[in-house]
PDB file of C-alpha atoms and ligand atoms in Angstrom:
ATOM      1  CA  VAL A  19    -193.772 -20.229 -24.874  1.00 35.00           C
ATOM      2  CA  LEU A  20    -193.800 -17.008 -22.890  1.00 40.00           C
ATOM      3  CA  THR A  21    -190.111 -16.337 -23.696  1.00 39.00           C
ATOM      4  CA  ALA A  22    -190.688 -16.876 -27.411  1.00 40.00           C
ATOM      5  CA  LEU A  23    -193.585 -14.409 -27.426  1.00 39.00           C
ATOM      6  CA  VAL A  24    -191.559 -11.729 -25.681  1.00 39.00           C
ATOM      7  CA  VAL A  25    -188.717 -12.116 -28.189  1.00 38.00           C
ATOM      8  CA  PHE A  26    -191.160 -11.896 -31.087  1.00 40.00           C
ATOM      9  CA  ALA A  27    -192.751  -8.740 -29.680  1.00 39.00           C
ATOM     10  CA  ALA A  28    -189.354  -7.125 -29.135  1.00 39.00           C
ATOM     11  CA  ASN A  29    -188.298  -7.915 -32.721  1.00 39.00           C
ATOM     12  CA  ALA A  30    -191.547  -6.562 -34.134  1.00 38.00           C
ATOM     13  CA  THR A  31    -191.119  -3.251 -32.302  1.00 38.00           C
ATOM     14  CA  PHE A  32    -187.537  -2.935 -33.473  1.00 39.00           C
ATOM     15  CA  LEU A  33    -188.514  -3.618 -37.085  1.00 39.00           C
ATOM     16  CA  THR A  34    -191.236  -0.956 -37.114  1.00 36.00           C
ATOM     17  CA  VAL A  35    -188.971   1.701 -35.619  1.00 39.00           C
ATOM     18  CA  GLY A  36    -186.223   0.787 -38.104  1.00 39.00           C
ATOM     19  CA  LEU A  37    -188.494   1.181 -41.127  1.00 41.00           C
ATOM     20  CA  LYS A  38    -189.903   4.478 -39.937  1.00 40.00           C
ATOM     21  CA  ALA A  39    -186.411   5.843 -39.363  1.00 44.00           C
ATOM     22  CA  ASP A  40    -185.219   4.733 -42.798  1.00 45.00           C
ATOM     23  CA  THR A  41    -187.942   6.468 -44.773  1.00 48.00           C
ATOM     24  CA  GLY A  42    -187.642   9.681 -42.747  1.00 49.00           C
ATOM     25  CA  GLN A  43    -183.897  10.132 -42.500  1.00 91.00           C
ATOM     26  CA  TYR A  44    -182.275   8.889 -45.685  1.00 97.00           C
ATOM     27  CA  SER A  45    -182.553   9.754 -49.338  1.00 97.00           C
ATOM     28  CA  ILE A  46    -180.654   9.653 -52.630  1.00 98.00           C
ATOM     29  CA  GLU A  47    -180.887  12.311 -55.331  1.00 98.00           C
ATOM     30  CA  GLN A  48    -179.207  12.254 -58.739  1.00 98.00           C
ATOM     31  CA  ILE A  49    -177.006  15.330 -59.358  1.00 98.00           C
ATOM     32  CA  SER A  50    -175.468  14.552 -62.762  1.00 98.00           C
ATOM     33  CA  GLU A  51    -174.993  11.597 -65.101  1.00 98.00           C
ATOM     34  CA  HIS A  52    -172.730   9.693 -62.681  1.00 98.00           C
ATOM     35  CA  VAL A  53    -172.938  11.563 -59.373  1.00 98.00           C
ATOM     36  CA  TYR A  54    -175.602  11.238 -56.671  1.00 98.00           C
ATOM     37  CA  ARG A  55    -176.115  13.004 -53.342  1.00 98.00           C
ATOM     38  CA  PHE A  56    -176.812  10.865 -50.263  1.00 98.00           C
ATOM     39  CA  THR A  57    -178.650  12.539 -47.362  1.00 98.00           C
ATOM     40  CA  ALA A  58    -178.714  11.293 -43.762  1.00 98.00           C
ATOM     41  CA  ASN A  59    -180.522  13.858 -41.592  1.00 96.00           C
ATOM     42  CA  ASN A  60    -178.470  17.092 -41.777  1.00 95.00           C
ATOM     43  CA  HIS A  61    -175.460  15.403 -43.364  1.00 97.00           C
ATOM     44  CA  HIS A  62    -174.771  14.812 -47.046  1.00 98.00           C
ATOM     45  CA  SER A  63    -172.176  12.914 -49.029  1.00 98.00           C
ATOM     46  CA  VAL A  64    -171.925  11.969 -52.699  1.00 98.00           C
ATOM     47  CA  PHE A  65    -171.212   8.768 -54.599  1.00 98.00           C
ATOM     48  CA  ALA A  66    -170.317   8.173 -58.248  1.00 98.00           C
ATOM     49  CA  VAL A  67    -171.414   5.226 -60.367  1.00 98.00           C
ATOM     50  CA  SER A  68    -169.415   4.121 -63.415  1.00 98.00           C
ATOM     51  CA  LYS A  69    -169.946   1.120 -65.689  1.00 96.00           C
ATOM     52  CA  LYS A  70    -168.089  -1.299 -63.454  1.00 93.00           C
ATOM     53  CA  GLY A  71    -167.998   0.214 -60.009  1.00 98.00           C
ATOM     54  CA  ILE A  72    -168.986   2.737 -57.395  1.00 98.00           C
ATOM     55  CA  LEU A  73    -166.958   5.340 -55.475  1.00 98.00           C
ATOM     56  CA  VAL A  74    -168.485   6.323 -52.133  1.00 98.00           C
ATOM     57  CA  THR A  75    -167.431   9.358 -50.089  1.00 98.00           C
ATOM     58  CA  ASP A  76    -168.322   9.907 -46.399  1.00 98.00           C
ATOM     59  CA  PRO A  77    -170.260   6.989 -44.850  1.00 98.00           C
ATOM     60  CA  ILE A  78    -171.616   9.490 -42.213  1.00 98.00           C
ATOM     61  CA  ASN A  79    -172.481   6.892 -39.533  1.00 97.00           C
ATOM     62  CA  PRO A  80    -172.890   3.098 -39.282  1.00 96.00           C
ATOM     63  CA  GLU A  81    -176.687   3.052 -39.668  1.00 96.00           C
ATOM     64  CA  ALA A  82    -176.618   5.503 -42.597  1.00 97.00           C
ATOM     65  CA  ALA A  83    -173.789   3.545 -44.240  1.00 97.00           C
ATOM     66  CA  ARG A  84    -175.732   0.267 -43.934  1.00 97.00           C
ATOM     67  CA  TRP A  85    -178.802   1.857 -45.537  1.00 97.00           C
ATOM     68  CA  LEU A  86    -176.632   3.306 -48.329  1.00 98.00           C
ATOM     69  CA  ARG A  87    -174.840   0.012 -49.020  1.00 98.00           C
ATOM     70  CA  GLU A  88    -178.150  -1.854 -49.288  1.00 98.00           C
ATOM     71  CA  GLU A  89    -179.548   0.806 -51.653  1.00 98.00           C
ATOM     72  CA  LEU A  90    -176.391   0.728 -53.814  1.00 98.00           C
ATOM     73  CA  ASP A  91    -176.576  -3.082 -54.062  1.00 97.00           C
ATOM     74  CA  ARG A  92    -180.282  -2.972 -54.915  1.00 98.00           C
ATOM     75  CA  ARG A  93    -180.115  -0.126 -57.447  1.00 98.00           C
ATOM     76  CA  PHE A  94    -176.794  -0.667 -59.201  1.00 98.00           C
ATOM     77  CA  SER A  95    -175.562  -4.201 -58.374  1.00 96.00           C
ATOM     78  CA  ARG A  96    -171.881  -3.467 -58.975  1.00 97.00           C
ATOM     79  CA  PRO A  97    -168.895  -3.448 -56.623  1.00 98.00           C
ATOM     80  CA  ILE A  98    -168.081  -0.550 -54.301  1.00 98.00           C
ATOM     81  CA  ARG A  99    -164.446   0.023 -55.256  1.00 98.00           C
ATOM     82  CA  TYR A 100    -163.418   3.136 -53.334  1.00 98.00           C
ATOM     83  CA  VAL A 101    -164.383   5.023 -50.193  1.00 98.00           C
ATOM     84  CA  VAL A 102    -162.931   8.555 -49.867  1.00 98.00           C
ATOM     85  CA  TYR A 103    -163.172  10.411 -46.554  1.00 98.00           C
ATOM     86  CA  SER A 104    -163.586  14.202 -46.811  1.00 98.00           C
ATOM     87  CA  HIS A 105    -161.748  14.839 -43.505  1.00 98.00           C
ATOM     88  CA  SER A 106    -161.134  13.354 -40.073  1.00 97.00           C
ATOM     89  CA  HIS A 107    -164.325  14.204 -38.120  1.00 96.00           C
ATOM     90  CA  SER A 108    -166.320  11.234 -36.864  1.00 96.00           C
ATOM     91  CA  ASP A 109    -169.761  12.663 -37.801  1.00 96.00           C
ATOM     92  CA  HIS A 110    -168.729  12.228 -41.458  1.00 97.00           C
ATOM     93  CA  THR A 111    -166.319   9.245 -41.382  1.00 97.00           C
ATOM     94  CA  TYR A 112    -168.012   6.743 -39.089  1.00 97.00           C
ATOM     95  CA  GLY A 113    -169.577   3.660 -40.694  1.00 97.00           C
ATOM     96  CA  GLY A 114    -166.674   2.926 -43.079  1.00 97.00           C
ATOM     97  CA  GLU A 115    -166.587  -0.726 -42.013  1.00 97.00           C
ATOM     98  CA  GLU A 116    -169.879  -1.234 -43.918  1.00 97.00           C
ATOM     99  CA  PHE A 117    -167.913  -1.037 -47.187  1.00 97.00           C
ATOM    100  CA  ALA A 118    -165.404  -3.808 -46.465  1.00 93.00           C
ATOM    101  CA  GLY A 119    -163.653  -4.817 -49.683  1.00 94.00           C
ATOM    102  CA  ALA A 120    -163.275  -1.264 -51.013  1.00 98.00           C
ATOM    103  CA  SER A 121    -159.999   0.701 -51.006  1.00 98.00           C
ATOM    104  CA  PHE A 122    -160.176   3.513 -48.464  1.00 98.00           C
ATOM    105  CA  ILE A 123    -158.540   6.857 -49.278  1.00 98.00           C
ATOM    106  CA  SER A 124    -158.006  10.102 -47.356  1.00 98.00           C
ATOM    107  CA  HIS A 125    -155.564  12.937 -46.891  1.00 98.00           C
ATOM    108  CA  ARG A 126    -152.588  11.862 -44.787  1.00 98.00           C
ATOM    109  CA  TYR A 127    -153.526  14.241 -41.952  1.00 98.00           C
ATOM    110  CA  ALA A 128    -157.068  12.861 -41.801  1.00 98.00           C
ATOM    111  CA  ARG A 129    -155.686   9.336 -41.347  1.00 98.00           C
ATOM    112  CA  ASP A 130    -153.101  10.575 -38.803  1.00 98.00           C
ATOM    113  CA  ALA A 131    -155.868  12.248 -36.777  1.00 98.00           C
ATOM    114  CA  MET A 132    -158.077   9.148 -36.942  1.00 98.00           C
ATOM    115  CA  VAL A 133    -155.214   6.982 -35.659  1.00 98.00           C
ATOM    116  CA  ARG A 134    -154.162   9.464 -32.982  1.00 98.00           C
ATOM    117  CA  THR A 135    -157.696   9.957 -31.643  1.00 97.00           C
ATOM    118  CA  ARG A 136    -158.584   6.213 -31.768  1.00 97.00           C
ATOM    119  CA  SER A 137    -161.307   6.542 -34.416  1.00 96.00           C
ATOM    120  CA  ARG A 138    -163.635   3.523 -34.446  1.00 95.00           C
ATOM    121  CA  SER A 139    -164.170   3.768 -38.230  1.00 95.00           C
ATOM    122  CA  ARG A 140    -162.265   1.818 -40.888  1.00 97.00           C
ATOM    123  CA  LEU A 141    -158.851   3.472 -41.399  1.00 98.00           C
ATOM    124  CA  PRO A 142    -157.750   4.622 -44.871  1.00 98.00           C
ATOM    125  CA  ASP A 143    -155.439   2.294 -46.858  1.00 98.00           C
ATOM    126  CA  VAL A 144    -154.058   4.987 -49.160  1.00 98.00           C
ATOM    127  CA  THR A 145    -153.232   8.611 -48.317  1.00 98.00           C
ATOM    128  CA  PHE A 146    -151.879  11.637 -50.198  1.00 98.00           C
ATOM    129  CA  LEU A 147    -150.512  15.092 -49.340  1.00 98.00           C
ATOM    130  CA  ASN A 148    -151.252  17.545 -52.180  1.00 98.00           C
ATOM    131  CA  GLN A 149    -153.427  15.901 -54.760  1.00 98.00           C
ATOM    132  CA  MET A 150    -154.515  12.544 -56.089  1.00 98.00           C
ATOM    133  CA  GLN A 151    -156.568  11.336 -59.057  1.00 98.00           C
ATOM    134  CA  ILE A 152    -158.731   8.244 -59.062  1.00 98.00           C
ATOM    135  CA  VAL A 153    -159.646   6.919 -62.495  1.00 98.00           C
ATOM    136  CA  MET A 154    -162.719   4.690 -62.508  1.00 97.00           C
ATOM    137  CA  ASP A 155    -163.685   3.669 -66.065  1.00 96.00           C
ATOM    138  CA  ASP A 156    -164.731   6.892 -67.825  1.00 96.00           C
ATOM    139  CA  LEU A 157    -164.741   8.941 -64.585  1.00 98.00           C
ATOM    140  CA  THR A 158    -161.848  10.816 -62.963  1.00 98.00           C
ATOM    141  CA  ILE A 159    -162.106  12.015 -59.385  1.00 98.00           C
ATOM    142  CA  HIS A 160    -159.621  14.777 -58.492  1.00 98.00           C
ATOM    143  CA  LEU A 161    -158.812  14.992 -54.771  1.00 98.00           C
ATOM    144  CA  ARG A 162    -157.038  18.130 -53.591  1.00 98.00           C
ATOM    145  CA  TYR A 163    -155.795  19.545 -50.287  1.00 98.00           C
ATOM    146  CA  HIS A 164    -156.015  23.311 -49.740  1.00 98.00           C
ATOM    147  CA  GLY A 165    -154.367  23.628 -46.317  1.00 98.00           C
ATOM    148  CA  PRO A 166    -156.098  23.826 -42.915  1.00 97.00           C
ATOM    149  CA  ASN A 167    -159.785  24.840 -42.860  1.00 97.00           C
ATOM    150  CA  ASN A 168    -161.807  22.450 -40.676  1.00 95.00           C
ATOM    151  CA  GLY A 169    -160.835  19.211 -38.957  1.00 93.00           C
ATOM    152  CA  GLN A 170    -157.698  17.490 -40.241  1.00 97.00           C
ATOM    153  CA  GLY A 171    -156.915  16.803 -43.888  1.00 98.00           C
ATOM    154  CA  SER A 172    -160.133  18.221 -45.350  1.00 98.00           C
ATOM    155  CA  ILE A 173    -160.085  18.019 -49.153  1.00 98.00           C
ATOM    156  CA  SER A 174    -162.134  18.968 -52.189  1.00 98.00           C
ATOM    157  CA  MET A 175    -163.369  16.271 -54.579  1.00 98.00           C
ATOM    158  CA  LEU A 176    -163.987  17.159 -58.226  1.00 98.00           C
ATOM    159  CA  PHE A 177    -165.853  14.643 -60.391  1.00 98.00           C
ATOM    160  CA  LYS A 178    -165.044  14.772 -64.107  1.00 98.00           C
ATOM    161  CA  PRO A 179    -166.534  14.837 -66.716  1.00 98.00           C
ATOM    162  CA  ASP A 180    -169.611  15.685 -64.624  1.00 98.00           C
ATOM    163  CA  ASP A 181    -168.074  18.931 -63.247  1.00 98.00           C
ATOM    164  CA  VAL A 182    -169.447  18.311 -59.750  1.00 98.00           C
ATOM    165  CA  LEU A 183    -167.471  19.597 -56.748  1.00 98.00           C
ATOM    166  CA  PHE A 184    -167.960  18.134 -53.249  1.00 98.00           C
ATOM    167  CA  VAL A 185    -166.662  19.930 -50.126  1.00 98.00           C
ATOM    168  CA  VAL A 186    -167.616  19.280 -46.502  1.00 98.00           C
ATOM    169  CA  ASP A 187    -168.078  21.878 -43.746  1.00 97.00           C
ATOM    170  CA  TRP A 188    -165.874  24.753 -44.973  1.00 98.00           C
ATOM    171  CA  ILE A 189    -168.304  25.700 -47.739  1.00 98.00           C
ATOM    172  CA  VAL A 190    -172.038  25.729 -46.907  1.00 97.00           C
ATOM    173  CA  LEU A 191    -174.691  27.092 -49.286  1.00 98.00           C
ATOM    174  CA  GLY A 192    -178.068  28.486 -48.272  1.00 97.00           C
ATOM    175  CA  ARG A 193    -177.242  28.426 -44.569  1.00 96.00           C
ATOM    176  CA  MET A 194    -175.009  30.435 -42.254  1.00 97.00           C
ATOM    177  CA  PRO A 195    -171.572  28.991 -41.352  1.00 96.00           C
ATOM    178  CA  TYR A 196    -172.052  26.774 -38.291  1.00 95.00           C
ATOM    179  CA  MET A 197    -172.720  28.608 -35.020  1.00 96.00           C
ATOM    180  CA  ASP A 198    -169.430  29.908 -33.496  1.00 96.00           C
ATOM    181  CA  LEU A 199    -167.378  27.951 -36.070  1.00 96.00           C
ATOM    182  CA  PRO A 200    -165.959  25.367 -33.639  1.00 94.00           C
ATOM    183  CA  GLY A 201    -162.665  23.964 -34.887  1.00 91.00           C
ATOM    184  CA  TYR A 202    -162.597  26.172 -38.007  1.00 96.00           C
ATOM    185  CA  ASP A 203    -159.532  27.964 -39.319  1.00 96.00           C
ATOM    186  CA  ILE A 204    -161.303  31.022 -40.747  1.00 97.00           C
ATOM    187  CA  PRO A 205    -158.478  32.458 -42.903  1.00 97.00           C
ATOM    188  CA  GLY A 206    -157.936  28.864 -44.097  1.00 97.00           C
ATOM    189  CA  MET A 207    -161.623  28.501 -45.032  1.00 97.00           C
ATOM    190  CA  MET A 208    -161.448  31.711 -47.037  1.00 98.00           C
ATOM    191  CA  ARG A 209    -158.207  30.741 -48.784  1.00 98.00           C
ATOM    192  CA  SER A 210    -159.474  27.213 -49.535  1.00 98.00           C
ATOM    193  CA  THR A 211    -162.707  28.632 -50.980  1.00 98.00           C
ATOM    194  CA  GLU A 212    -160.724  31.086 -53.132  1.00 98.00           C
ATOM    195  CA  GLU A 213    -158.722  28.127 -54.446  1.00 98.00           C
ATOM    196  CA  VAL A 214    -161.736  26.034 -55.410  1.00 98.00           C
ATOM    197  CA  LEU A 215    -163.221  29.061 -57.187  1.00 98.00           C
ATOM    198  CA  GLN A 216    -160.195  28.830 -59.528  1.00 98.00           C
ATOM    199  CA  MET A 217    -161.282  25.284 -60.451  1.00 98.00           C
ATOM    200  CA  SER A 218    -163.731  24.397 -63.204  1.00 98.00           C
ATOM    201  CA  PHE A 219    -167.054  23.034 -61.905  1.00 98.00           C
ATOM    202  CA  ALA A 220    -170.738  23.509 -62.657  1.00 98.00           C
ATOM    203  CA  ARG A 221    -172.490  22.033 -59.624  1.00 98.00           C
ATOM    204  CA  PHE A 222    -171.549  22.216 -55.960  1.00 98.00           C
ATOM    205  CA  VAL A 223    -172.594  19.705 -53.292  1.00 98.00           C
ATOM    206  CA  GLY A 224    -171.778  20.352 -49.617  1.00 98.00           C
ATOM    207  CA  GLY A 225    -171.684  18.082 -46.591  1.00 98.00           C
ATOM    208  CA  HIS A 226    -174.418  20.357 -45.186  1.00 97.00           C
ATOM    209  CA  GLY A 227    -176.865  22.825 -46.732  1.00 96.00           C
ATOM    210  CA  ASP A 228    -178.035  23.216 -50.325  1.00 97.00           C
ATOM    211  CA  THR A 229    -176.540  22.233 -53.650  1.00 98.00           C
ATOM    212  CA  GLY A 230    -175.750  25.143 -55.963  1.00 98.00           C
ATOM    213  CA  ALA A 231    -173.757  26.614 -58.817  1.00 98.00           C
ATOM    214  CA  LYS A 232    -170.310  28.209 -58.820  1.00 98.00           C
ATOM    215  CA  ALA A 233    -171.957  31.631 -58.376  1.00 98.00           C
ATOM    216  CA  ASP A 234    -173.417  30.410 -55.076  1.00 98.00           C
ATOM    217  CA  VAL A 235    -169.942  29.430 -53.845  1.00 98.00           C
ATOM    218  CA  ARG A 236    -168.753  32.914 -54.821  1.00 98.00           C
ATOM    219  CA  ALA A 237    -171.654  34.416 -52.811  1.00 97.00           C
ATOM    220  CA  TYR A 238    -170.657  32.284 -49.809  1.00 97.00           C
ATOM    221  CA  LEU A 239    -167.113  33.676 -49.974  1.00 98.00           C
ATOM    222  CA  GLY A 240    -168.702  37.142 -50.262  1.00 98.00           C
ATOM    223  CA  TYR A 241    -170.474  36.516 -46.939  1.00 98.00           C
ATOM    224  CA  LEU A 242    -167.222  35.486 -45.209  1.00 98.00           C
ATOM    225  CA  GLN A 243    -165.445  38.549 -46.592  1.00 98.00           C
ATOM    226  CA  ALA A 244    -168.281  40.900 -45.542  1.00 98.00           C
ATOM    227  CA  LEU A 245    -168.268  39.380 -42.045  1.00 98.00           C
ATOM    228  CA  HIS A 246    -164.471  39.663 -41.871  1.00 98.00           C
ATOM    229  CA  ASP A 247    -164.452  43.296 -43.021  1.00 98.00           C
ATOM    230  CA  SER A 248    -167.276  44.369 -40.659  1.00 98.00           C
ATOM    231  CA  VAL A 249    -165.577  42.828 -37.636  1.00 98.00           C
ATOM    232  CA  LEU A 250    -162.148  44.178 -38.634  1.00 97.00           C
ATOM    233  CA  ASP A 251    -163.615  47.681 -39.137  1.00 97.00           C
ATOM    234  CA  GLY A 252    -165.179  47.418 -35.679  1.00 97.00           C
ATOM    235  CA  ILE A 253    -161.932  46.340 -34.004  1.00 96.00           C
ATOM    236  CA  GLU A 254    -160.059  49.176 -35.703  1.00 95.00           C
ATOM    237  CA  GLY A 255    -162.831  51.529 -34.578  1.00 96.00           C
ATOM    238  CA  GLY A 256    -162.277  50.475 -30.962  1.00 95.00           C
ATOM    239  CA  LYS A 257    -165.504  48.456 -30.575  1.00 96.00           C
ATOM    240  CA  SER A 258    -165.749  45.658 -28.029  1.00 96.00           C
ATOM    241  CA  LEU A 259    -166.863  42.122 -28.849  1.00 97.00           C
ATOM    242  CA  GLU A 260    -170.223  42.759 -27.148  1.00 98.00           C
ATOM    243  CA  GLU A 261    -170.789  45.893 -29.222  1.00 98.00           C
ATOM    244  CA  LEU A 262    -169.912  44.044 -32.419  1.00 98.00           C
ATOM    245  CA  LYS A 263    -172.245  41.137 -31.600  1.00 98.00           C
ATOM    246  CA  ARG A 264    -175.037  43.669 -31.064  1.00 98.00           C
ATOM    247  CA  ASP A 265    -174.269  45.993 -33.991  1.00 97.00           C
ATOM    248  CA  VAL A 266    -172.966  43.991 -36.955  1.00 98.00           C
ATOM    249  CA  GLU A 267    -175.645  43.461 -39.605  1.00 97.00           C
ATOM    250  CA  LEU A 268    -175.191  41.996 -43.063  1.00 98.00           C
ATOM    251  CA  PRO A 269    -178.646  42.546 -44.592  1.00 97.00           C
ATOM    252  CA  GLU A 270    -177.533  41.318 -48.014  1.00 96.00           C
ATOM    253  CA  TYR A 271    -177.317  37.829 -46.481  1.00 97.00           C
ATOM    254  CA  ARG A 272    -180.439  37.779 -44.302  1.00 96.00           C
ATOM    255  CA  ASN A 273    -182.090  35.137 -46.501  1.00 96.00           C
ATOM    256  CA  LEU A 274    -179.530  32.555 -45.307  1.00 97.00           C
ATOM    257  CA  THR A 275    -181.020  29.976 -42.936  1.00 96.00           C
ATOM    258  CA  MET A 276    -180.137  30.736 -39.273  1.00 97.00           C
ATOM    259  CA  TYR A 277    -179.131  34.339 -40.113  1.00 97.00           C
ATOM    260  CA  GLU A 278    -180.746  35.858 -36.995  1.00 96.00           C
ATOM    261  CA  GLN A 279    -179.722  33.058 -34.638  1.00 97.00           C
ATOM    262  CA  TRP A 280    -176.119  32.532 -35.732  1.00 98.00           C
ATOM    263  CA  LEU A 281    -174.913  35.978 -36.885  1.00 98.00           C
ATOM    264  CA  PRO A 282    -173.754  37.060 -33.372  1.00 98.00           C
ATOM    265  CA  MET A 283    -171.975  33.692 -33.018  1.00 98.00           C
ATOM    266  CA  ASN A 284    -170.326  34.105 -36.438  1.00 98.00           C
ATOM    267  CA  VAL A 285    -169.244  37.617 -35.345  1.00 98.00           C
ATOM    268  CA  GLU A 286    -167.712  36.212 -32.164  1.00 98.00           C
ATOM    269  CA  ALA A 287    -165.859  33.504 -34.116  1.00 98.00           C
ATOM    270  CA  MET A 288    -164.469  36.092 -36.541  1.00 98.00           C
ATOM    271  CA  TYR A 289    -163.493  38.413 -33.674  1.00 98.00           C
ATOM    272  CA  ASN A 290    -161.682  35.592 -31.864  1.00 97.00           C
ATOM    273  CA  SER A 291    -159.885  34.600 -35.051  1.00 97.00           C
ATOM    274  CA  LEU A 292    -158.701  38.172 -35.652  1.00 97.00           C
ATOM    275  CA  VAL A 293    -157.694  38.779 -32.038  1.00 95.00           C
ATOM    276  CA  ARG A 294    -156.221  35.350 -31.179  1.00 92.00           C
ATOM    277  CA  ASP A 295    -154.675  34.274 -34.483  1.00 88.00           C
ATOM    278  CA  SER A 296    -153.948  37.590 -36.183  1.00 89.00           C
ATOM    279  CA  TYR A 297    -153.072  39.491 -32.945  1.00 92.00           C
ATOM    280  CA  LEU A 298    -155.174  42.503 -33.976  1.00 93.00           C
ATOM    281  CA  LEU A 299    -155.299  43.940 -30.450  1.00 94.00           C
ATOM    282  CA  ARG A 300    -151.500  43.672 -30.151  1.00 92.00           C
ATOM    283  CA  ARG A 301    -151.016  46.155 -32.968  1.00 92.00           C
ATOM    284  CA  PRO A 302    -149.957  49.544 -31.640  1.00 91.00           C
ATOM    285  CA  GLU A 303    -152.699  51.311 -33.625  1.00 90.00           C
ATOM    286  CA  ASN A 304    -155.414  49.151 -32.007  1.00 89.00           C
ATOM    287  CA  ARG A 305    -154.222  49.398 -28.388  1.00 77.00           C
ATOM    288  CA  PRO A 306    -156.345  51.840 -26.357  1.00 66.00           C
ATOM    289  CA  SER A 307    -153.158  53.498 -24.949  1.00 57.00           C
ATOM    290  CA  SER A 308    -151.892  54.353 -28.415  1.00 48.00           C
ATOM    291  CA  THR A 309    -154.804  56.799 -28.843  1.00 50.00           C
ATOM    292  CA  VAL A 310    -153.580  58.690 -25.782  1.00 49.00           C
ATOM    293  CA  GLU A 311    -149.942  58.573 -26.891  1.00 50.00           C
ATOM    294  CA  SER A 312    -150.667  59.796 -30.401  1.00 51.00           C
ATOM    295  CA  SER A 313    -152.756  62.696 -29.105  1.00 46.00           C
ATOM    296  CA  ASP A 314    -149.794  64.087 -27.177  1.00 47.00           C
TER     297      ASP A 314
HETATM  298 ZN1   ZN B   4    -170.014  18.571 -40.737  1.00 67.31          ZN
END
């Protein structure tokens, strides 16, 4: 009798915690006729619902994916036909096994990275290199690779006819780019963002941050360019990293969340990218000795 009571009490505690977590952490918001945004804490993904099926993007994590699958069954009662991973990173791709029965799709490099690093999530069944279209009843989902930017095989997803674009990590609206941009290819982020700005879309949904319009994506690229130009000007002016972290200000962007906290880290990331990848300090005009030589 005692054992049974203990088990019951343990189950009851677990159930209460589970319910509390669900209502606090997860939500679904309709973006357009067919497209919805799924939120799990600081992470977002989207899913699209057509007459006969559902396409899910990042599962985010096993608990979030379970909650999402139950909500999809309850709200729409139609099969989940596709799962598309945005890129290789586990904080977006874990939980895929919750959607058993769907076809899993990713960029080839995302799958390669998942295999190579022993990802515990469901591996993609179908991969592509440049672009791929998925037709689901009256919806077409355009998947496109823009080169390196963050993680491996990170793609854009354009939902037509809704004109909704979904990108994870390398475009963030309403918030500063993440800390010191760990694992980001900064020139690649800028080039990829320039490419999506050539595409036709009305609404943007990111894996983090706010939703927005195309003008907001253009403003985000404006921030990256302003940061790039300020740091490059500083390097060419002979400033050290410490001076740049102290001095660079971009007041036009101070309304972005985490502006004060992350600006010096963004400056450091940009400096490292310019010095390590673009060899700025190896240019004769930027070497301290060249000043002496040219003054002779
Ligand atoms: Zn992320």
